[in-house]
Amino acid sequence: MNQTPINLLEIKDLKKTFSISGGLFSRRLTLTALEDINFTIRKGETLGIVGESGCGKSTLGRCILQLLAPDEGQVLWLGQDLTRLPAEEMRMRRQDLQIIFQDPLASLNPRMTVGEIIADPLRALRPELNKDERRARVLKIMEAVGLLPEMINRYPHEFSGGQAQRIGIARALITEPKLIVCDEPVSALDVSIQAQILNLLAELKDEFGLTLIFISHNLSVVRHVSDRILVLYLGRIVELATGDEIYEDPKHPYTRALLTAVPIPDPKLARLRNIDALKGEIPSPINPPSGCTFRTRCRFAKPYCAEKRPPLERIEDDRLVACHRWREIEVPVEAVLGA
Amino acid sequence: MKQVLKVEDMSVTFELHQSEVQAVREMNFTLSEGETLAVVGESGSGKSQAFLAIMGLLAKNGRAGGRAMMGDINLIGMPPRQLDTHRGKDIAMIFQDPMTSLNPTLKVRTQLAEVLVKHRDYDQQKATMAAIEMLERVGIPEPVKRANAYPHELSGGMRQRVMIAMALLCQPKILIADEPTTALDVTVQAQMLDLFKTLTEDFGTSLVLITHDLGVVAGVADRMMVMYGGRAVEKGTVDDLFYDPRHPYTLGLLHSTPHIAKRAARLDPIQGLPPSLEHLPKGCSFNPRCAFAFDRCLVERPPLTDTGNGREKACFYEGPMAYGKVA
Ligand SMILES: Nc1ncnc2c1ncn2[C@@H]1O[C@H](COP(=O)(O)OP(=O)(O)OP(=O)(O)O)[C@@H](O)[C@H]1O
Ligand SMILES: Nc1ncnc2c1ncn2[C@@H]1O[C@H](COP(=O)(O)OP(=O)(O)OP(=O)(O)O)[C@@H](O)[C@H]1O
Ligand code: SF4
Ligand SMILES: [Mg+2]
Ligand SMILES: [Mg+2]
């Protein structure tokens, strides 16, 4: 791991807005789902994306895959801007970029057999393969994700949530992608099944040399799988650092608050812990606060935080944080994790 | 400590087209005054149905057996009219989706006041005052203003608080919370759990917390009951079960749960899938997934047995339980 890492993906100044109805007689309103998004993804890493509901995690994943067109900015895949790629070329690129969704059953076509579902991406992307070749690949992938060969002719409704997620993973893997966006892939599953799928993803990542973007609102799960973690708040990056840095020495007050709120499955630690509960709720993305958008819930906020937006600063080689006061705020790790 | 609920040999059965299925079997437990009992287990293990049965809220095709004694009255099999005099007043239940409890067409103040008018014979004005006070109590900012809102005008976290306020209005002795924070962000979840803690302390309410999240359990519960395939398989204090689990399923759940402060290379999950209630394995229901199963487990069902110090487990295995790769 001493070589300079290859940047697989580079996101530059990405912005995405939605136009939404403001009610019966009012004008349409603009909701800014993502703004000033800048970061890179390295070959072979798992990048976790966390933040509260509505902060833009799924929108970011979809903009990266060009399932949504960003308003501004670039998504550079090995230097090539995907946002400007002609449709036909983008279609071919899709082999490299796949997605796994949260609701395993809902994301599978109920009228197709497991075999057809998994083979589906091949029809469009690898039309040169004949039926037998497709079937051989499907069986190989099914084995890799822990599905039995005899399941190939069965329909999705015959499967449990965990098995359905294995089908979703197999479908994503069949084109031999380089990058997979996993959007809450285990959130709908029971803990024992969740753990099985997390282990499976880790094994497949090693086996196929995958790069993963792992979106989840569960910080314990993200901590478990990620090399680096990106924290979003109201559509903006507030912090980006390695998993250890985020959990041992968070710099942004929002990251800290999130961490203290994570339930810890350890009664003694949980009792000792001093939860620095965030007051209030997320402001509306239609009318975000001026300056630092976190200031309305931040216990370190000063008057100037309302005036100027904190830039996303590179504070170390590999760490980004957007807070005017990150240098002045010291909160010991124990206060965060109670450890 | 004073017992507020004693459940004995309770069962829940659902009528299907040709057959029936037992969702809860041989359930026994007690709930003491002011304590928080967590009920954990995977999807379909019978957590919700057990407590819906106690509340008399089973679906039409369901029926409950056994006893759920609140003092000397048995809630199981009680006619609905009579149950209505206890529901909301002595025992209340809240759900993951607040809209199952709230009426979307009524202002918050109206529906909250209604409860007090019905159960406490308050007049409208006194009831409204008490409702607003309770909204403030559960941490709703500007309660007078919020009381005039309709449920859909409030955020998810706020609706959850309104639902809790409504459940607490009559200061029930028992509050059953079924996955109350599962749909919430961690930040709001932390606020809600904190609220539960203060409420049990201040009102002496006994809380049953149904959840699949062991993190939530560790933070708020005193005792826990682990369910598998419709049965309780282990019971004890939270500390006993977390630090010294005796049932392989409890151990497996703990090893499947990622811990934010302890990063392991791989989790150590329970293999296989939860059983179907219609085809429960012979012997111990957990045996196909159990790393410690031996001959006896395949033929005989382990009963829930007192193992001393207020602990109970339903498992034949008595040896050490080092588990899988990570332990
Ligand atoms: N198609 C759309 N039209 C209008 N607004 C949208 C659309 N998709 C997303 N949004 C809004 O954009 C913001 C970001 O949404 P997004 O789904 O990316 O959040 P998220 O972080 O994935 O949340 P969750 O954790 O709930 O999945 C939200 O305010 C959402 O309401
Ligand atoms: N009306 C019904 N008819 C038949 N079976 C039912 C009915 N309602 C519930 N069941 C079954 O009872 C079993 C127990 O369900 P229950 O809702 O108690 O599970 P749970 O432990 O609360 O799970 P979850 O974590 O998913 O909420 C399930 O297998 C379910 O399918
Ligand atoms: S009784 Fe046997 S199969 Fe069941 S949990 Fe104990 S050891 Fe495992
Ligand atoms: Mg999302
Ligand atoms: Mg349930």
Coordinates of C-alpha atoms in Angstrom, one line a residue, chain A residues 5-334:
Chain A
P5 CA -3.0 5.5 -4.8
I6 CA -4.7 5.8 -8.1
N7 CA -7.7 8.2 -8.2
L8 CA -10.4 6.2 -9.8
L9 CA -13.0 8.9 -9.5
E10 CA -12.7 12.6 -8.9
I11 CA -15.7 14.7 -8.1
K12 CA -15.3 18.4 -8.8
D13 CA -17.6 21.3 -7.7
L14 CA -20.7 19.1 -8.0
K15 CA -24.1 20.7 -7.5
K16 CA -27.5 19.2 -7.8
T17 CA -30.8 21.0 -7.3
F18 CA -34.4 19.9 -7.5
S19 CA -37.3 22.1 -8.5
I20 CA -40.2 21.4 -6.3
S21 CA -43.8 22.6 -6.1
G22 CA -44.3 25.2 -3.4
G23 CA -48.0 24.6 -3.0
L24 CA -51.1 25.3 -5.1
F25 CA -50.5 29.0 -6.0
S26 CA -46.9 29.6 -5.3
R27 CA -43.9 29.6 -7.6
R28 CA -41.7 26.5 -7.8
L29 CA -39.0 26.4 -5.3
T30 CA -35.4 25.3 -5.6
L31 CA -34.1 22.6 -3.2
T32 CA -30.3 22.4 -3.2
A33 CA -29.6 18.7 -2.6
L34 CA -25.8 18.9 -3.1
E35 CA -23.4 21.8 -3.4
D36 CA -19.6 22.3 -3.5
I37 CA -18.9 18.6 -3.5
N38 CA -15.2 17.9 -4.0
F39 CA -13.5 14.7 -3.3
T40 CA -11.7 11.7 -4.8
I41 CA -12.1 8.0 -4.6
R42 CA -9.1 5.8 -4.8
K43 CA -8.8 2.4 -6.4
G44 CA -9.5 -0.4 -4.0
E45 CA -10.8 1.7 -1.1
T46 CA -14.2 1.7 0.6
L47 CA -15.5 5.2 1.1
G48 CA -18.3 5.5 3.6
I49 CA -20.9 8.3 3.2
V50 CA -22.9 9.2 6.3
G51 CA -25.3 11.9 7.5
E52 CA -28.9 12.3 8.6
S53 CA -31.9 11.5 6.4
G54 CA -32.2 14.0 3.5
C55 CA -28.6 15.2 3.6
G56 CA -28.0 14.1 0.0
K57 CA -26.3 10.6 0.3
S58 CA -28.4 8.9 -2.3
T59 CA -28.4 11.9 -4.6
L60 CA -24.6 11.9 -4.5
G61 CA -24.5 8.2 -5.3
R62 CA -26.8 8.7 -8.2
C63 CA -25.0 11.7 -9.6
I64 CA -21.8 9.7 -9.5
L65 CA -23.4 6.9 -11.6
Q66 CA -25.1 9.4 -13.9
L67 CA -28.5 8.1 -12.9
L68 CA -29.2 11.7 -12.1
A69 CA -27.7 14.6 -14.1
P70 CA -25.8 17.1 -11.8
D71 CA -26.6 20.7 -12.5
E72 CA -22.9 21.7 -12.3
G73 CA -19.5 20.1 -11.8
Q74 CA -17.6 17.1 -13.1
V75 CA -17.5 13.5 -12.3
L76 CA -14.1 12.3 -13.6
W77 CA -13.7 8.6 -14.1
L78 CA -10.0 8.0 -14.6
G79 CA -9.8 11.5 -15.9
Q80 CA -12.8 11.3 -18.3
D81 CA -15.8 13.5 -17.4
L82 CA -18.9 11.2 -17.2
T83 CA -21.3 14.2 -17.2
R84 CA -20.3 15.0 -20.7
L85 CA -20.1 11.5 -22.1
P86 CA -22.4 10.7 -25.1
A87 CA -25.2 8.3 -24.1
E88 CA -23.8 5.4 -26.1
E89 CA -20.4 5.7 -24.4
M90 CA -21.9 6.1 -21.0
R91 CA -23.9 2.9 -21.6
M92 CA -20.6 1.0 -22.1
R93 CA -19.1 2.7 -19.0
R94 CA -22.0 1.2 -16.9
Q95 CA -20.1 -2.1 -16.9
D96 CA -17.6 -0.5 -14.6
L97 CA -20.1 1.3 -12.4
Q98 CA -22.9 -0.6 -10.6
I99 CA -25.3 0.0 -7.7
I100 CA -26.9 -2.0 -4.9
F101 CA -30.1 -0.7 -3.4
Q102 CA -31.6 -0.7 0.1
D103 CA -34.8 -2.6 -0.4
P104 CA -33.7 -5.9 -1.9
L105 CA -37.1 -7.3 -2.9
A106 CA -38.5 -4.0 -4.3
S107 CA -35.4 -3.6 -6.6
L108 CA -35.9 -7.0 -8.3
N109 CA -38.4 -7.6 -11.1
P110 CA -41.0 -10.0 -9.7
R111 CA -41.7 -11.6 -13.1
M112 CA -38.1 -12.5 -13.9
T113 CA -36.3 -15.6 -12.5
V114 CA -33.2 -15.2 -10.4
G115 CA -31.1 -16.3 -13.4
E116 CA -32.7 -13.7 -15.7
I117 CA -32.4 -10.9 -13.1
I118 CA -28.7 -11.6 -12.6
A119 CA -28.0 -12.0 -16.4
D120 CA -30.0 -8.9 -17.3
P121 CA -27.1 -6.3 -17.3
L122 CA -25.2 -8.7 -19.6
R123 CA -27.8 -8.5 -22.4
A124 CA -27.3 -4.8 -22.9
L125 CA -23.6 -4.6 -22.0
R126 CA -22.2 -7.8 -23.4
P127 CA -24.5 -8.7 -26.3
E128 CA -21.8 -10.9 -27.8
L129 CA -22.2 -13.5 -25.1
N130 CA -24.5 -16.4 -26.1
K131 CA -27.0 -18.0 -23.8
D132 CA -24.7 -20.7 -22.4
E133 CA -21.9 -18.3 -21.7
R134 CA -24.3 -16.0 -19.9
R135 CA -25.6 -18.9 -17.8
A136 CA -22.1 -20.0 -17.0
R137 CA -21.3 -16.5 -15.7
V138 CA -24.5 -16.3 -13.7
L139 CA -23.8 -19.7 -12.0
K140 CA -20.3 -18.5 -11.1
I141 CA -21.5 -15.3 -9.6
M142 CA -24.3 -17.1 -7.7
E143 CA -21.7 -19.3 -6.1
A144 CA -19.6 -16.3 -5.2
V145 CA -22.4 -14.6 -3.3
G146 CA -23.6 -17.8 -1.6
L147 CA -26.7 -18.7 -3.7
L148 CA -27.3 -22.3 -4.6
P149 CA -27.3 -23.3 -8.3
E150 CA -30.8 -24.8 -8.0
M151 CA -32.2 -21.3 -7.1
I152 CA -31.5 -20.1 -10.7
N153 CA -35.1 -20.7 -11.9
R154 CA -36.9 -19.4 -8.9
Y155 CA -38.7 -16.0 -8.5
P156 CA -37.7 -13.2 -6.1
H157 CA -40.8 -13.5 -3.9
E158 CA -39.6 -17.0 -2.8
F159 CA -36.6 -15.4 -1.1
S160 CA -35.9 -13.8 2.2
G161 CA -34.5 -10.3 2.5
G162 CA -31.0 -11.4 2.9
Q163 CA -31.2 -13.8 0.0
A164 CA -32.8 -11.1 -2.2
Q165 CA -29.8 -8.8 -1.3
R166 CA -27.5 -11.6 -2.5
I167 CA -29.3 -11.6 -5.8
G168 CA -28.9 -7.8 -6.0
I169 CA -25.2 -8.1 -5.3
A170 CA -24.9 -10.8 -7.9
R171 CA -26.6 -8.6 -10.5
A172 CA -24.2 -5.8 -9.7
L173 CA -21.2 -8.1 -9.9
I174 CA -22.0 -9.8 -13.2
T175 CA -20.5 -7.1 -15.4
E176 CA -17.3 -7.2 -13.5
P177 CA -17.6 -3.6 -12.3
K178 CA -14.7 -1.6 -10.9
L179 CA -16.8 0.5 -8.6
I180 CA -20.1 -0.3 -6.8
V181 CA -22.3 2.2 -5.0
C182 CA -24.0 0.4 -2.1
D183 CA -26.9 2.6 -1.0
E184 CA -28.0 1.4 2.5
P185 CA -27.4 -2.2 1.4
V186 CA -28.1 -3.8 4.8
S187 CA -30.4 -1.3 6.4
A188 CA -33.5 -3.5 5.8
L189 CA -31.9 -6.7 7.1
D190 CA -31.9 -8.4 10.5
V191 CA -28.6 -8.1 12.4
S192 CA -27.4 -11.7 11.8
I193 CA -28.2 -11.4 8.1
Q194 CA -26.7 -7.9 8.0
A195 CA -23.5 -9.3 9.3
Q196 CA -23.5 -12.1 6.7
I197 CA -23.9 -9.5 3.9
L198 CA -21.2 -7.2 5.3
N199 CA -18.8 -10.1 5.4
L200 CA -19.8 -11.1 1.9
L201 CA -19.1 -7.6 0.6
A202 CA -15.7 -7.6 2.3
E203 CA -14.8 -10.9 0.7
L204 CA -16.0 -10.0 -2.7
K205 CA -14.2 -6.7 -2.6
D206 CA -10.9 -8.6 -2.0
E207 CA -11.7 -11.3 -4.5
F208 CA -12.7 -8.9 -7.4
G209 CA -10.5 -5.9 -6.5
L210 CA -13.6 -3.7 -6.1
T211 CA -13.8 -0.1 -5.0
L212 CA -16.9 0.6 -2.9
I213 CA -18.9 3.6 -2.0
F214 CA -20.9 2.6 1.1
I215 CA -23.9 4.8 2.0
S216 CA -25.5 4.3 5.3
H217 CA -27.1 6.2 8.2
N218 CA -25.7 3.5 10.6
L219 CA -22.3 4.8 11.7
S220 CA -21.3 1.6 13.4
V221 CA -21.8 -0.3 10.1
V222 CA -19.9 2.4 8.2
R223 CA -17.1 2.4 10.6
H224 CA -16.9 -1.4 10.2
V225 CA -16.6 -1.4 6.4
S226 CA -14.9 1.9 5.5
D227 CA -11.3 3.1 4.9
R228 CA -12.3 6.7 4.6
I229 CA -15.6 8.4 5.6
L230 CA -17.3 11.4 4.2
V231 CA -19.8 13.3 6.4
L232 CA -22.5 15.2 4.7
Y233 CA -24.8 17.9 6.3
L234 CA -27.5 19.6 4.3
G235 CA -25.9 18.7 1.0
R236 CA -22.4 19.8 1.8
I237 CA -19.3 18.0 2.9
V238 CA -18.5 18.9 6.5
E239 CA -15.7 16.4 7.0
L240 CA -13.6 13.8 5.2
A241 CA -11.0 11.6 6.9
T242 CA -10.0 8.0 7.5
G243 CA -12.3 5.9 9.6
D244 CA -9.9 5.9 12.5
E245 CA -9.5 9.7 12.4
I246 CA -13.2 10.3 12.2
Y247 CA -13.9 8.0 15.2
E248 CA -10.8 8.9 17.3
D249 CA -10.3 12.5 16.6
P250 CA -13.4 14.1 14.8
K251 CA -12.8 17.7 14.0
H252 CA -16.3 18.9 12.9
P253 CA -18.8 19.6 15.7
Y254 CA -21.4 17.7 13.6
T255 CA -19.3 14.6 13.3
R256 CA -18.8 14.7 17.0
A257 CA -22.5 15.1 17.7
L258 CA -23.3 12.2 15.4
L259 CA -20.7 10.0 17.1
T260 CA -22.0 10.6 20.6
A261 CA -25.5 9.7 19.4
V262 CA -24.5 6.3 18.0
P263 CA -25.9 3.5 20.3
I264 CA -23.1 1.3 21.7
P265 CA -23.8 -2.4 22.3
D266 CA -22.0 -2.3 25.6
P267 CA -24.1 -1.5 28.7
K268 CA -21.3 -0.2 30.9
L269 CA -19.9 2.1 28.2
A270 CA -23.4 3.2 27.3
R271 CA -24.1 4.2 30.9
L272 CA -20.8 6.1 31.2
R273 CA -21.3 8.0 28.1
N274 CA -22.1 11.6 28.0
I275 CA -24.4 12.1 25.1
D276 CA -23.9 15.5 23.5
A277 CA -27.3 15.4 22.0
L278 CA -27.9 17.6 19.1
K279 CA -30.7 20.1 19.7
G280 CA -33.4 20.6 17.2
E281 CA -33.8 19.1 13.8
I282 CA -32.3 19.6 10.3
P283 CA -33.3 22.9 8.7
S284 CA -35.1 22.9 5.4
P285 CA -32.8 22.5 2.4
I286 CA -35.1 24.9 0.5
N287 CA -34.1 27.7 2.9
P288 CA -30.8 26.7 4.5
P289 CA -29.2 28.9 7.2
S290 CA -26.7 31.6 6.1
G291 CA -23.0 31.1 6.7
C292 CA -22.3 27.7 8.2
T293 CA -25.5 25.6 7.6
F294 CA -24.8 23.7 10.8
R295 CA -24.7 26.8 13.0
T296 CA -28.4 26.5 14.2
R297 CA -27.6 23.2 16.0
C298 CA -23.9 23.8 16.8
R299 CA -23.0 24.4 20.4
F300 CA -19.7 26.0 19.3
A301 CA -21.3 28.6 17.0
K302 CA -20.2 32.2 17.1
P303 CA -21.9 35.2 15.5
Y304 CA -19.4 35.1 12.6
C305 CA -20.6 31.6 11.7
A306 CA -23.8 33.1 10.5
E307 CA -22.0 35.5 8.2
K308 CA -19.4 33.5 6.4
R309 CA -19.7 30.0 5.0
P310 CA -16.7 28.0 6.2
P311 CA -14.6 26.7 3.2
L312 CA -13.8 23.0 2.9
E313 CA -10.3 23.2 4.2
R314 CA -7.5 20.7 3.6
I315 CA -6.2 20.5 7.2
E316 CA -3.8 17.6 6.7
D317 CA -2.6 15.7 3.7
D318 CA -5.7 13.7 3.5
R319 CA -8.3 15.4 5.7
L320 CA -11.0 17.9 4.8
V321 CA -13.1 19.9 7.2
A322 CA -15.5 22.8 6.9
C323 CA -15.7 24.6 10.2
H324 CA -14.5 28.1 11.2
R325 CA -13.5 26.9 14.6
W326 CA -12.0 23.5 14.1
R327 CA -8.6 24.6 15.5
E328 CA -10.1 25.9 18.7
I329 CA -12.4 23.0 19.6
E330 CA -10.9 20.2 21.5
V331 CA -13.1 17.3 22.6
P332 CA -11.3 14.3 24.0
V333 CA -12.2 11.0 22.4
E334 CA -13.5 9.5 25.6

